[in-house]
Structure formats: C-alpha cells, structure tokens
Amino acid sequence: METLGRFLVGRTRAWGLIILVLAVSGLSLYKARGVQQEDDLLAFLPKDNPDVQLFQQINQRFGGLDLALVGLQAPDVMDREFLAGLRRVTDELKDTKGLDHVLSLTNMIDFTPDQDKGGIISSLLVTDLPANTMERDALRKKVMSRDHVVGNLISRDGSAVLVYCFLAYGTDQKSMAAGIQKVVRSAFPDDGKVKKYWGGGPFIATYIYNTTQADMKVLTPWAVVAIVVIMLLAFRDLLGTFLALLSTSMGIVLSLGLMATLGVKFNIVLSSMPVILFAVGSAYGIHILSRYYNLSEEHPTDEAVVLTLRSVGPTVLAAGLTTAASLLSFIWMDIGPLRSFGVFAALGILATLILSLAFIPAVVSITGLKRRVRSGVLVRKALARLTVFAQTRRVAVTVMLVLVAGLGLTFTARVSTQVGTI
C-alpha cells in the first residue's frame, strides 16, 4: 500500500489515472443507458433442472403458459351495449400481434345436439346481440345452462365475465399487458360503469416491475441524502463529500456499463443493486478520506496520502474483498437472476474499492484537499468515552452483546420461507 501511495503522489501518474478513470466512466455511463429490463418471472426458475426444461419445452410447443386475464363486471353483462363492447375487445385482441388466442363469451363455440338429422351442431354461444328484454333473458338462460362456461367465462351469479388472453411464446409481458389494457379501456372507459380487473402472469410481472421501480425512486434519494449527511458530519467539507460520492457513483456506473456491454438485462433483483452499491461502496471512500483528513493536519499532502494508504489501506482492501467474495458466492445458486446479481454487485464493489484506493488518493494529491472545519469536539469525546467504557467493562459489554445476538437468533428462527407471486 505504501508503494501504491508513492506511485499516486506523482503528478503525471495521478493525472493519467484521473483522466483514464473519467474516460472509462463516461463510456460506461453511455453504455449503461442501453441496459434493458427483464420482467419475466420464469427467469427465476433454474434452467438446468430437467423438470424446468420440460416445462419450458411444453410451453414453447403448445403455448398457453403466459396467460393474461381480464375481468369485467357490469350491472348486466347480457346487455346489448356491454356485449358489443366485449365483442369489440375480443376481436381487436385476436388481431393483436403477440397473442396466440383470445377467448370470451362472444367467440366461445357452443355444441348442441341436432334434433332433426342427429349429430352435433357447432355455433357461437352468442350469435346475435339481444335487441330486447325477452332476447336478453333467453340468452342469459342459455349461457347459464352451460356448466363449462359458468365459473370460467362468466361468474356463477352472472355479474361478471372473463376474457382469456394467451400470449405467444417469447412475447414481452410488460408491453403486451399494456397493449391489452389499452384495448379494453378503449371499449370500456374508466367511467365507473364497468369495473375492470387484471390478472395472470403478464399483469403480475408488470405490477412487480412498476412497484419495484417506484420504490427505488423513493428509496434512492433517501439513501443518498442519508449518506451525504453522514459524510458532511464526518468530513465537514463539501469537496471531500463530493469526491466520495463521485467515486462511489463511478463504481456503480462501471458495473452497469459492463452489464450493458455483456447484454445482461435488469431484473427485479438487479434493480436494487445501485442502492446497495451506493450504501456499501461509499464506506471505502469514507474511511480513506477520514484518515487522510486527520493525517493532513500534521503532515504535507503527499506524505498524508502515503500514510493513509499504509495505515488504513489494508483494512479497507480486506473489507472490500470480503464483501465481493461474499457476493460472488451467488454464482453457485441455480437461479440465473441471483447469479447475475452476485456477479455484478461484486464487480461494483471491486470497482468502488479500487477507486477508493487509487482515484481518491490521486485527486487528493493533485488538489491538496484540506478540511476547512475540524470535526466536532463533542463527537470525539463521545466516541472516546464509548471506547473506554467498552475496554473497562468487557464482561458486561460481552454479556450484553451475547444477549442481543441470542434475541436476534430467536426472531430469525421465526422467519418463514415461502415461494409465491403475491
């Protein structure tokens, strides 16, 4: 680490490293814009499992696995206007690219015995739309007399109907769910007359994706604010805080850029990776800068940089490598998205670690960064008292920690593991 420090304090080498890092980060940022989103829940099934392979082969050959369900509830589902809208929806969805088959009351084939010639007569269950009350009642009686229709295409109380939309194999579920909703809403506007319900894999995947993205939009700013506040309290310096945030952000961008380059898609798990990297990776830069600020009060800039890397560099390196190794252990899992998360999260940690040990010292060496305001005396005294308390009362502190750990294990044993989409 001391050798690295002496290498970085050279002005030419420091400038070369800074320019190289900024160039690679800029290229990674450009590439990261092309990262695509994958919202297929079946991607979480282990692909090497023979049962899963057979499951996918059946779906590819016969289809019908990706099923979107549209429920429509109205005051009278046998009303002429409602059935006209249902027929319109069914016909438009049948012509929609990406849908193999659409089934509803209006295109259901009905089979009845031929009383005159014998055999079977096949025709649509709903041939003509009812023009009056008598025809509407007759149609309702006919539909409700079909046991295979009641409970599947129409509710048992006759107040709602269901439309089945079978997606073609490999169709993007998110875009198809949006297309189905658009067609349904064009025939049945959101005016409260007809209640609409969405179900099935495509709508579940879309809901999970949208909810995850919405949560990330709320969580990310709060995480950034919390880290910035901690840095400001620790460093009392805006430039140092900005440098630590920049280093961490570039590490995240490098990981995302590599994902885009290798064609790895974002999924439900990977969408949380930037926040995790920001929270974990920022610690390395904080340790380096915090130690440097203390040493820079008594030593010149270059000497403080060398002493910083010599004193805390090995500790920071060990912490980063341990975290990266833990994340890399995900590669032994048989679930693809989790393997991707482990690999690219580990690469992001390594990137932030390297930037903390190389980029930050290089920038500090060039700029001669100094803390303008010393850290608070009260904070130092509080931490010193806490340390002395732990040293002088080792038994009591140890017992307390064991009790807390035991309590944590007790609650951990109550955690139940379940697999489900809701």
Short mmCIF file of C-alpha atoms in Angstrom, two decimals:
data_model
loop_
_atom_site.label_atom_id
_atom_site.label_comp_id
_atom_site.label_asym_id
_atom_site.label_seq_id
_atom_site.Cartn_x
_atom_site.Cartn_y
_atom_site.Cartn_z
CA MET A 1 0.00 0.00 0.00
CA GLU A 2 2.86 2.38 0.71
CA THR A 3 4.24 1.67 -2.77
CA LEU A 4 0.84 2.45 -4.27
CA GLY A 5 0.70 5.68 -2.32
CA ARG A 6 4.11 6.83 -3.54
CA PHE A 7 3.11 5.95 -7.09
CA LEU A 8 -0.06 8.02 -6.89
CA VAL A 9 1.53 11.17 -5.48
CA GLY A 10 3.44 11.66 -8.74
CA ARG A 11 1.65 14.44 -10.62
CA THR A 12 1.95 12.90 -14.09
CA ARG A 13 0.82 9.47 -12.94
CA ALA A 14 -2.01 10.94 -10.86
CA TRP A 15 -3.30 12.99 -13.81
CA GLY A 16 -3.03 9.98 -16.10
CA LEU A 17 -5.06 7.84 -13.71
CA ILE A 18 -7.73 10.53 -13.25
CA ILE A 19 -8.15 11.03 -16.99
CA LEU A 20 -8.32 7.27 -17.58
CA VAL A 21 -10.97 6.78 -14.86
CA LEU A 22 -13.09 9.67 -16.12
CA ALA A 23 -12.90 8.40 -19.70
CA VAL A 24 -13.88 4.85 -18.77
CA SER A 25 -16.68 6.16 -16.51
CA GLY A 26 -18.02 8.36 -19.30
CA LEU A 27 -18.04 5.42 -21.72
CA SER A 28 -19.72 3.23 -19.09
CA LEU A 29 -22.37 5.87 -18.47
CA TYR A 30 -23.12 5.99 -22.20
CA LYS A 31 -23.35 2.19 -22.38
CA ALA A 32 -25.45 1.97 -19.20
CA ARG A 33 -28.25 3.84 -20.93
CA GLY A 34 -28.84 0.72 -23.03
CA VAL A 35 -29.47 -1.67 -20.14
CA GLN A 36 -32.77 -3.42 -20.83
CA GLN A 37 -35.35 -4.55 -18.28
CA GLU A 38 -36.39 -8.18 -17.94
CA ASP A 39 -39.65 -8.74 -16.07
CA ASP A 40 -40.12 -12.45 -16.79
CA LEU A 41 -40.85 -14.20 -13.50
CA LEU A 42 -40.00 -17.57 -15.09
CA ALA A 43 -36.39 -16.42 -15.33
CA PHE A 44 -36.09 -17.26 -11.64
CA LEU A 45 -36.57 -20.96 -12.38
CA PRO A 46 -33.33 -22.98 -12.56
CA LYS A 47 -32.71 -23.55 -16.29
CA ASP A 48 -30.54 -26.66 -15.81
CA ASN A 49 -33.25 -28.53 -13.92
CA PRO A 50 -34.74 -31.31 -16.13
CA ASP A 51 -38.29 -30.63 -14.91
CA VAL A 52 -37.96 -26.92 -15.68
CA GLN A 53 -36.55 -27.71 -19.14
CA LEU A 54 -39.51 -29.98 -19.89
CA PHE A 55 -41.84 -27.31 -18.55
CA GLN A 56 -40.35 -24.70 -20.92
CA GLN A 57 -40.40 -27.10 -23.91
CA ILE A 58 -44.11 -27.77 -23.40
CA ASN A 59 -44.77 -24.05 -23.18
CA GLN A 60 -42.75 -23.37 -26.33
CA ARG A 61 -44.50 -26.09 -28.32
CA PHE A 62 -48.09 -25.73 -27.15
CA GLY A 63 -48.17 -22.24 -25.58
CA GLY A 64 -50.79 -21.21 -23.04
CA LEU A 65 -48.43 -20.67 -20.11
CA ASP A 66 -48.33 -16.86 -20.29
CA LEU A 67 -51.98 -16.11 -19.67
CA ALA A 68 -53.43 -12.64 -19.11
CA LEU A 69 -56.87 -12.46 -17.54
CA VAL A 70 -59.27 -9.53 -17.89
CA GLY A 71 -62.30 -9.45 -15.60
CA LEU A 72 -65.23 -7.18 -16.47
CA GLN A 73 -68.06 -6.52 -14.03
CA ALA A 74 -71.20 -4.66 -15.12
CA PRO A 75 -74.78 -4.18 -13.90
CA ASP A 76 -75.95 -6.52 -16.69
CA VAL A 77 -73.42 -8.49 -18.70
CA MET A 78 -76.17 -9.57 -21.11
CA ASP A 79 -76.94 -6.01 -22.07
CA ARG A 80 -76.57 -5.36 -25.80
CA GLU A 81 -74.17 -2.45 -25.31
CA PHE A 82 -71.94 -4.43 -22.97
CA LEU A 83 -71.80 -7.47 -25.25
CA ALA A 84 -71.00 -5.22 -28.20
CA GLY A 85 -68.05 -3.82 -26.26
CA LEU A 86 -66.96 -7.34 -25.24
CA ARG A 87 -67.10 -8.49 -28.86
CA ARG A 88 -65.07 -5.47 -29.94
CA VAL A 89 -62.44 -6.20 -27.30
CA THR A 90 -62.26 -9.85 -28.27
CA ASP A 91 -61.93 -9.12 -32.00
CA GLU A 92 -59.27 -6.44 -31.52
CA LEU A 93 -57.24 -8.61 -29.17
CA LYS A 94 -57.45 -11.54 -31.62
CA ASP A 95 -55.74 -9.33 -34.22
CA THR A 96 -53.08 -8.12 -31.76
CA LYS A 97 -49.58 -9.32 -32.57
CA GLY A 98 -48.16 -11.39 -29.72
CA LEU A 99 -51.43 -13.07 -28.73
CA ASP A 100 -51.94 -16.67 -29.81
CA HIS A 101 -55.58 -16.96 -28.79
CA VAL A 102 -58.31 -14.91 -27.11
CA LEU A 103 -61.40 -16.44 -25.53
CA SER A 104 -64.55 -14.79 -24.20
CA LEU A 105 -68.32 -15.26 -24.29
CA THR A 106 -68.55 -13.64 -27.71
CA ASN A 107 -66.30 -16.15 -29.52
CA MET A 108 -66.98 -19.25 -27.43
CA ILE A 109 -68.05 -22.20 -29.57
CA ASP A 110 -71.23 -23.91 -28.39
CA PHE A 111 -72.16 -27.51 -29.18
CA THR A 112 -75.78 -28.66 -29.25
CA PRO A 113 -77.45 -31.89 -30.46
CA ASP A 114 -79.10 -31.84 -33.91
CA GLN A 115 -82.63 -32.99 -33.20
CA ASP A 116 -83.54 -33.40 -36.89
CA LYS A 117 -80.53 -35.04 -38.51
CA GLY A 118 -78.69 -36.26 -35.45
CA GLY A 119 -75.11 -35.47 -34.59
CA ILE A 120 -73.74 -32.20 -33.21
CA ILE A 121 -74.27 -28.58 -34.24
CA SER A 122 -71.46 -26.17 -33.54
CA SER A 123 -72.04 -22.43 -33.45
CA LEU A 124 -71.10 -19.38 -31.43
CA LEU A 125 -72.51 -19.29 -27.92
CA VAL A 126 -73.53 -15.66 -28.51
CA THR A 127 -74.67 -15.39 -32.10
CA ASP A 128 -76.78 -12.24 -32.23
CA LEU A 129 -76.79 -9.45 -29.69
CA PRO A 130 -80.10 -9.24 -27.76
CA ALA A 131 -82.39 -6.48 -29.02
CA ASN A 132 -84.98 -6.58 -26.23
CA THR A 133 -85.64 -7.88 -22.74
CA MET A 134 -87.01 -11.21 -23.98
CA GLU A 135 -83.92 -11.96 -26.08
CA ARG A 136 -81.64 -10.87 -23.23
CA ASP A 137 -83.37 -13.22 -20.78
CA ALA A 138 -83.23 -16.06 -23.30
CA LEU A 139 -79.51 -15.52 -23.86
CA ARG A 140 -78.85 -15.40 -20.12
CA LYS A 141 -80.70 -18.69 -19.64
CA LYS A 142 -78.73 -20.27 -22.47
CA VAL A 143 -75.36 -19.13 -21.19
CA MET A 144 -76.01 -20.02 -17.57
CA SER A 145 -77.11 -23.51 -18.60
CA ARG A 146 -73.60 -24.35 -19.85
CA ASP A 147 -71.70 -25.88 -16.95
CA HIS A 148 -68.31 -25.49 -18.66
CA VAL A 149 -68.95 -21.78 -19.19
CA VAL A 150 -70.28 -20.84 -15.76
CA GLY A 151 -67.40 -20.25 -13.38
CA ASN A 152 -64.92 -19.94 -16.25
CA LEU A 153 -66.16 -17.32 -18.70
CA ILE A 154 -68.97 -15.92 -16.57
CA SER A 155 -69.34 -15.77 -12.80
CA ARG A 156 -71.88 -18.02 -11.12
CA ASP A 157 -74.04 -15.04 -10.18
CA GLY A 158 -73.89 -13.74 -13.74
CA SER A 159 -72.45 -10.35 -12.77
CA ALA A 160 -69.01 -10.55 -14.38
CA VAL A 161 -67.24 -12.09 -17.35
CA LEU A 162 -63.66 -13.12 -18.01
CA VAL A 163 -61.50 -12.70 -21.10
CA TYR A 164 -58.58 -15.12 -21.57
CA CYS A 165 -55.56 -13.78 -23.49
CA PHE A 166 -52.94 -16.42 -24.32
CA LEU A 167 -49.58 -14.83 -25.12
CA ALA A 168 -47.30 -16.26 -27.79
CA TYR A 169 -44.05 -17.82 -26.59
CA GLY A 170 -41.30 -15.26 -26.01
CA THR A 171 -43.63 -12.24 -26.08
CA ASP A 172 -42.65 -9.32 -23.87
CA GLN A 173 -45.12 -9.49 -21.00
CA LYS A 174 -44.89 -5.87 -19.93
CA SER A 175 -45.63 -4.38 -23.35
CA MET A 176 -48.36 -6.95 -24.01
CA ALA A 177 -50.08 -6.20 -20.70
CA ALA A 178 -50.07 -2.51 -21.58
CA GLY A 179 -51.50 -3.29 -25.04
CA ILE A 180 -54.32 -5.40 -23.58
CA GLN A 181 -55.24 -2.65 -21.11
CA LYS A 182 -55.29 -0.09 -23.91
CA VAL A 183 -57.71 -2.17 -26.00
CA VAL A 184 -60.01 -2.87 -23.04
CA ARG A 185 -60.09 0.75 -21.92
CA SER A 186 -60.90 1.92 -25.44
CA ALA A 187 -64.10 -0.17 -25.35
CA PHE A 188 -64.87 0.30 -21.65
CA PRO A 189 -63.64 3.74 -20.47
CA ASP A 190 -62.81 4.36 -16.83
CA ASP A 191 -66.18 5.98 -16.09
CA GLY A 192 -67.23 3.59 -13.32
CA LYS A 193 -69.92 1.79 -15.34
CA VAL A 194 -67.79 -1.30 -15.97
CA LYS A 195 -65.26 -2.40 -13.37
CA LYS A 196 -62.06 -3.88 -14.74
CA TYR A 197 -59.78 -6.43 -13.09
CA TRP A 198 -56.38 -7.56 -14.32
CA GLY A 199 -54.83 -10.93 -13.51
CA GLY A 200 -52.38 -13.52 -14.75
CA GLY A 201 -48.59 -13.63 -15.18
CA PRO A 202 -48.16 -10.62 -17.51
CA PHE A 203 -50.07 -8.27 -15.23
CA ILE A 204 -48.36 -9.63 -12.11
CA ALA A 205 -44.92 -9.18 -13.69
CA THR A 206 -45.84 -5.64 -14.78
CA TYR A 207 -47.11 -4.78 -11.31
CA ILE A 208 -43.95 -6.10 -9.65
CA TYR A 209 -41.73 -4.21 -12.10
CA ASN A 210 -43.63 -0.92 -11.73
CA THR A 211 -43.83 -1.23 -7.95
CA THR A 212 -40.12 -2.02 -7.69
CA GLN A 213 -39.20 0.95 -9.85
CA ALA A 214 -41.48 3.23 -7.84
CA ASP A 215 -39.93 2.00 -4.57
CA MET A 216 -36.43 2.55 -5.95
CA LYS A 217 -37.34 6.10 -6.96
CA VAL A 218 -38.42 6.77 -3.37
CA LEU A 219 -35.64 4.81 -1.65
CA THR A 220 -32.69 6.04 -3.72
CA PRO A 221 -32.99 9.75 -2.86
CA TRP A 222 -33.38 8.96 0.85
CA ALA A 223 -30.34 6.67 0.76
CA VAL A 224 -28.30 9.36 -0.98
CA VAL A 225 -29.43 12.02 1.48
CA ALA A 226 -28.58 9.83 4.47
CA ILE A 227 -25.09 9.08 3.14
CA VAL A 228 -24.46 12.72 2.22
CA VAL A 229 -25.48 13.88 5.70
CA ILE A 230 -23.18 11.32 7.33
CA MET A 231 -20.30 12.39 5.09
CA LEU A 232 -20.84 16.07 5.81
CA LEU A 233 -20.93 15.39 9.54
CA ALA A 234 -17.77 13.28 9.31
CA PHE A 235 -15.74 15.41 6.90
CA ARG A 236 -17.11 18.93 7.44
CA ASP A 237 -16.04 19.52 3.84
CA LEU A 238 -18.16 19.77 0.69
CA LEU A 239 -15.34 18.88 -1.69
CA GLY A 240 -14.45 15.73 0.23
CA THR A 241 -18.09 14.69 0.35
CA PHE A 242 -18.44 15.27 -3.39
CA LEU A 243 -15.29 13.26 -4.10
CA ALA A 244 -16.51 10.28 -2.08
CA LEU A 245 -19.93 10.39 -3.78
CA LEU A 246 -18.32 10.72 -7.21
CA SER A 247 -16.06 7.74 -6.60
CA THR A 248 -18.97 5.57 -5.49
CA SER A 249 -21.19 6.70 -8.36
CA MET A 250 -18.49 5.89 -10.91
CA GLY A 251 -18.15 2.40 -9.44
CA ILE A 252 -21.89 1.85 -9.91
CA VAL A 253 -21.76 3.21 -13.46
CA LEU A 254 -18.86 0.91 -14.34
CA SER A 255 -20.88 -2.10 -13.19
CA LEU A 256 -23.96 -1.02 -15.16
CA GLY A 257 -21.89 -0.29 -18.24
CA LEU A 258 -20.40 -3.77 -18.09
CA MET A 259 -23.92 -5.23 -17.83
CA ALA A 260 -24.96 -3.36 -20.97
CA THR A 261 -21.81 -4.45 -22.81
CA LEU A 262 -22.41 -8.12 -21.99
CA GLY A 263 -26.14 -7.89 -22.76
CA VAL A 264 -27.26 -8.68 -19.22
CA LYS A 265 -30.76 -7.39 -18.53
CA PHE A 266 -32.04 -5.69 -15.41
CA ASN A 267 -34.44 -7.79 -13.35
CA ILE A 268 -36.35 -7.46 -10.09
CA VAL A 269 -33.26 -8.32 -8.02
CA LEU A 270 -30.72 -6.29 -10.01
CA SER A 271 -32.88 -3.18 -9.81
CA SER A 272 -31.90 -2.84 -6.15
CA MET A 273 -28.17 -3.19 -6.91
CA PRO A 274 -27.37 0.56 -7.36
CA VAL A 275 -28.76 1.44 -3.93
CA ILE A 276 -26.91 -1.45 -2.29
CA LEU A 277 -23.65 -0.50 -4.00
CA PHE A 278 -24.10 3.12 -3.01
CA ALA A 279 -24.70 2.23 0.62
CA VAL A 280 -21.91 -0.36 0.90
CA GLY A 281 -19.34 1.04 -1.53
CA SER A 282 -19.36 4.56 -0.13
CA ALA A 283 -17.85 3.27 3.12
CA TYR A 284 -14.46 2.65 1.49
CA GLY A 285 -14.05 6.23 0.33
CA ILE A 286 -15.24 7.49 3.71
CA HIS A 287 -12.53 5.52 5.53
CA ILE A 288 -9.79 6.74 3.20
CA LEU A 289 -10.81 10.39 3.35
CA SER A 290 -11.49 10.34 7.07
CA ARG A 291 -8.00 9.02 7.82
CA TYR A 292 -6.43 11.42 5.33
CA TYR A 293 -8.10 14.44 6.91
CA ASN A 294 -6.70 13.53 10.32
CA LEU A 295 -3.19 12.97 8.97
CA SER A 296 -3.24 16.09 6.78
CA GLU A 297 -3.48 18.25 9.90
CA GLU A 298 0.09 17.25 10.83
CA HIS A 299 1.69 16.17 7.50
CA PRO A 300 2.03 17.56 3.97
CA THR A 301 -0.48 16.35 1.39
CA ASP A 302 1.69 13.76 -0.36
CA GLU A 303 3.00 12.33 2.89
CA ALA A 304 -0.53 12.20 4.32
CA VAL A 305 -1.70 10.26 1.25
CA VAL A 306 1.10 7.71 1.64
CA LEU A 307 0.49 7.35 5.38
CA THR A 308 -3.25 6.96 4.79
CA LEU A 309 -2.86 4.08 2.36
CA ARG A 310 -0.25 2.46 4.59
CA SER A 311 -2.40 2.66 7.73
CA VAL A 312 -6.00 2.00 6.60
CA GLY A 313 -5.40 0.74 3.04
CA PRO A 314 -5.00 -2.94 4.02
CA THR A 315 -8.10 -2.77 6.24
CA VAL A 316 -10.22 -1.20 3.51
CA LEU A 317 -8.87 -3.70 0.97
CA ALA A 318 -9.69 -6.65 3.22
CA ALA A 319 -13.22 -5.33 3.87
CA GLY A 320 -13.91 -4.82 0.17
CA LEU A 321 -12.54 -8.18 -0.91
CA THR A 322 -14.54 -9.94 1.80
CA THR A 323 -17.75 -8.26 0.66
CA ALA A 324 -17.03 -9.03 -3.01
CA ALA A 325 -16.24 -12.67 -2.22
CA SER A 326 -19.50 -12.99 -0.29
CA LEU A 327 -21.47 -11.65 -3.25
CA LEU A 328 -19.60 -13.87 -5.69
CA SER A 329 -20.81 -16.90 -3.73
CA PHE A 330 -24.14 -16.34 -5.51
CA ILE A 331 -22.66 -17.94 -8.64
CA TRP A 332 -23.26 -21.35 -7.07
CA MET A 333 -27.02 -20.73 -6.98
CA ASP A 334 -29.16 -22.34 -9.65
CA ILE A 335 -31.28 -19.21 -10.17
CA GLY A 336 -29.98 -17.09 -13.04
CA PRO A 337 -31.07 -13.61 -11.87
CA LEU A 338 -29.49 -14.16 -8.46
CA ARG A 339 -26.23 -15.28 -10.08
CA SER A 340 -26.23 -12.10 -12.18
CA PHE A 341 -26.88 -10.02 -9.10
CA GLY A 342 -23.99 -11.61 -7.22
CA VAL A 343 -21.52 -11.20 -10.08
CA PHE A 344 -22.27 -7.59 -10.98
CA ALA A 345 -22.75 -6.46 -7.39
CA ALA A 346 -19.33 -7.94 -6.61
CA LEU A 347 -17.83 -6.19 -9.64
CA GLY A 348 -19.42 -2.94 -8.49
CA ILE A 349 -17.91 -3.38 -5.02
CA LEU A 350 -14.49 -4.08 -6.53
CA ALA A 351 -14.80 -1.01 -8.74
CA THR A 352 -15.67 1.27 -5.81
CA LEU A 353 -12.88 -0.34 -3.77
CA ILE A 354 -10.26 0.29 -6.46
CA LEU A 355 -11.47 3.86 -6.98
CA SER A 356 -11.28 4.50 -3.24
CA LEU A 357 -7.71 3.22 -3.07
CA ALA A 358 -6.48 4.81 -6.31
CA PHE A 359 -8.74 7.52 -7.74
CA ILE A 360 -9.46 9.34 -4.46
CA PRO A 361 -5.77 9.49 -3.39
CA ALA A 362 -4.83 10.68 -6.90
CA VAL A 363 -7.38 13.50 -6.77
CA VAL A 364 -6.32 14.42 -3.24
CA SER A 365 -2.69 14.53 -4.31
CA ILE A 366 -3.48 16.86 -7.24
CA THR A 367 -5.88 19.18 -5.39
CA GLY A 368 -4.17 19.20 -2.00
CA LEU A 369 -7.54 18.70 -0.36
CA LYS A 370 -7.78 20.06 3.19
CA ARG A 371 -10.58 20.09 5.70
CA ARG A 372 -11.54 23.65 6.50
CA VAL A 373 -13.50 22.83 9.64
CA ARG A 374 -12.32 20.38 12.24
CA SER A 375 -14.68 17.66 13.37
CA GLY A 376 -16.70 18.40 16.45
CA VAL A 377 -15.06 18.02 19.83
CA LEU A 378 -18.25 16.61 21.32
CA VAL A 379 -18.31 13.76 18.78
CA ARG A 380 -14.68 12.90 19.51
CA LYS A 381 -15.24 12.93 23.25
CA ALA A 382 -18.37 10.77 22.94
CA LEU A 383 -16.56 8.17 20.84
CA ALA A 384 -13.58 8.19 23.21
CA ARG A 385 -15.83 7.62 26.22
CA LEU A 386 -17.61 4.79 24.43
CA THR A 387 -14.28 3.12 23.66
CA VAL A 388 -13.06 3.47 27.23
CA PHE A 389 -16.37 2.12 28.54
CA ALA A 390 -16.10 -0.99 26.34
CA GLN A 391 -12.50 -1.60 27.42
CA THR A 392 -13.10 -1.20 31.15
CA ARG A 393 -16.33 -3.20 31.24
CA ARG A 394 -15.51 -6.01 28.89
CA VAL A 395 -17.54 -8.67 30.68
CA ALA A 396 -20.69 -6.56 30.87
CA VAL A 397 -20.41 -5.47 27.22
CA THR A 398 -19.77 -9.05 26.10
CA VAL A 399 -22.80 -10.36 28.03
CA MET A 400 -24.97 -7.62 26.58
CA LEU A 401 -23.85 -8.39 23.03
CA VAL A 402 -24.45 -12.12 23.53
CA LEU A 403 -27.98 -11.40 24.80
CA VAL A 404 -28.69 -9.18 21.80
CA ALA A 405 -27.35 -11.86 19.44
CA GLY A 406 -29.47 -14.51 21.17
CA LEU A 407 -32.56 -12.33 20.85
CA GLY A 408 -31.79 -11.83 17.17
CA LEU A 409 -31.43 -15.58 16.61
CA THR A 410 -34.76 -16.16 18.34
CA PHE A 411 -36.58 -13.83 15.97
CA THR A 412 -34.61 -15.19 13.00
CA ALA A 413 -35.92 -18.69 13.73
CA ARG A 414 -39.47 -17.35 13.36
CA VAL A 415 -38.90 -16.21 9.78
CA SER A 416 -40.88 -18.38 7.37
CA THR A 417 -39.76 -19.04 3.80
CA GLN A 418 -42.41 -19.05 1.10
CA VAL A 419 -42.44 -19.01 -2.67
CA GLY A 420 -45.22 -17.10 -4.40
CA THR A 421 -46.03 -14.24 -6.74
CA ILE A 422 -48.26 -12.38 -4.29
#
